[in-house]
Amino acid sequence: MSHPITPRRDERRPVRMAATCRTQSGMRDNGYISDISQNGCRLTTSTLAVRVGTRIVIRPQGLEGVSGTVRWIEGAHAGIQFDAPLYGPVVDHLSQLHAANQPVGISSY
């Protein structure tokens, strides 16, 4: 399924970060974040079925939960817009700590 192209508010940074996610209805899954910015991320899961507009909480490994809304879906990938922007230095730190060439700490990927 394609999604409309909209300009990004800020640069997405490639990462490979394990995360758990939960929808408002209580469905849960493990997955990973493959890019992140102050305003959103790309989330990949193996079994979580969500729709555009679904409210979701993502808990990246070692961090507090971040709430947001699914803005697009393409296969197992979903674009999440955060409810509140992440602090810029936090995104900088995460992109260095979880660079895309690092292995993810979950067994299903």
XYZ file of C-alpha atoms in Angstrom:
109
model
C 0.000 0.000 0.000
C 1.430 3.343 -0.948
C 1.229 6.454 1.152
C 1.106 10.103 0.149
C 4.462 11.829 0.111
C 4.608 14.703 2.542
C 7.653 16.776 3.350
C 9.529 15.718 6.471
C 9.757 18.155 9.340
C 13.268 16.991 10.075
C 15.862 14.439 8.983
C 15.205 10.771 9.719
C 18.280 8.978 11.034
C 18.919 5.292 10.297
C 18.939 3.162 13.460
C 18.344 -0.447 14.413
C 16.619 -0.346 17.790
C 14.591 -3.072 19.486
C 11.180 -1.899 20.673
C 7.905 -3.172 22.036
C 4.652 -1.579 21.014
C 1.082 -1.543 22.257
C -2.124 -0.228 20.714
C -4.956 1.418 22.649
C -6.911 -1.818 22.344
C -4.118 -3.643 24.208
C -2.528 -5.565 21.321
C 1.236 -5.936 21.821
C 4.197 -6.954 19.681
C 7.974 -6.798 19.561
C 9.719 -5.179 16.661
C 12.322 -2.609 15.822
C 12.712 1.013 14.872
C 14.665 1.461 11.637
C 14.735 5.239 11.468
C 13.960 8.017 13.901
C 13.595 11.785 14.038
C 12.329 14.243 16.600
C 8.801 13.888 15.228
C 8.490 10.226 14.312
C 9.926 6.864 13.364
C 9.554 3.830 11.135
C 8.393 0.817 13.132
C 8.590 -2.766 11.877
C 6.716 -5.613 13.586
C 6.003 -9.194 12.641
C 2.402 -9.630 13.789
C 0.856 -6.359 14.955
C -1.975 -5.363 12.618
C -2.617 -1.627 12.736
C -4.392 0.871 10.525
C -3.630 4.457 9.624
C -4.874 6.556 12.522
C -4.236 3.879 15.170
C -2.906 5.252 18.449
C 0.212 3.398 19.598
C 2.792 3.467 22.376
C 6.332 2.448 21.426
C 8.832 1.524 24.108
C 12.336 1.490 22.629
C 14.746 -0.732 24.533
C 15.961 1.161 27.596
C 13.594 4.131 27.225
C 10.184 5.249 28.450
C 7.181 4.753 26.206
C 6.571 7.248 23.393
C 3.000 7.717 22.178
C 2.001 8.508 18.639
C -0.277 7.859 15.693
C 0.213 5.559 12.710
C 0.403 7.809 9.614
C 1.218 5.237 6.909
C 1.616 1.476 6.488
C 3.645 -0.445 3.928
C 3.839 -4.207 4.512
C 5.273 -4.814 7.995
C 6.430 -1.180 8.289
C 4.476 1.699 9.804
C 5.275 5.386 9.985
C 4.601 6.773 13.444
C 4.163 10.467 14.216
C 4.985 11.173 17.861
C 2.483 13.128 19.960
C 5.294 15.312 21.285
C 8.693 15.799 19.621
C 11.705 14.078 21.127
C 14.435 16.329 22.443
C 17.065 16.797 19.681
C 20.060 15.648 21.770
C 18.132 12.450 22.649
C 17.700 11.678 18.927
C 21.414 12.406 18.400
C 22.353 10.022 21.215
C 20.009 7.251 20.009
C 21.265 7.500 16.435
C 24.855 7.104 17.634
C 24.098 4.355 20.157
C 21.890 2.326 17.793
C 23.528 2.949 14.419
C 21.832 1.004 11.599
C 24.826 -1.334 11.171
C 24.480 -2.633 14.758
C 22.538 -5.883 15.460
C 19.165 -5.624 17.195
C 18.817 -7.287 20.602
C 15.698 -9.346 19.858
C 15.536 -12.924 18.669
C 12.759 -12.630 16.070
C 14.805 -10.489 13.649
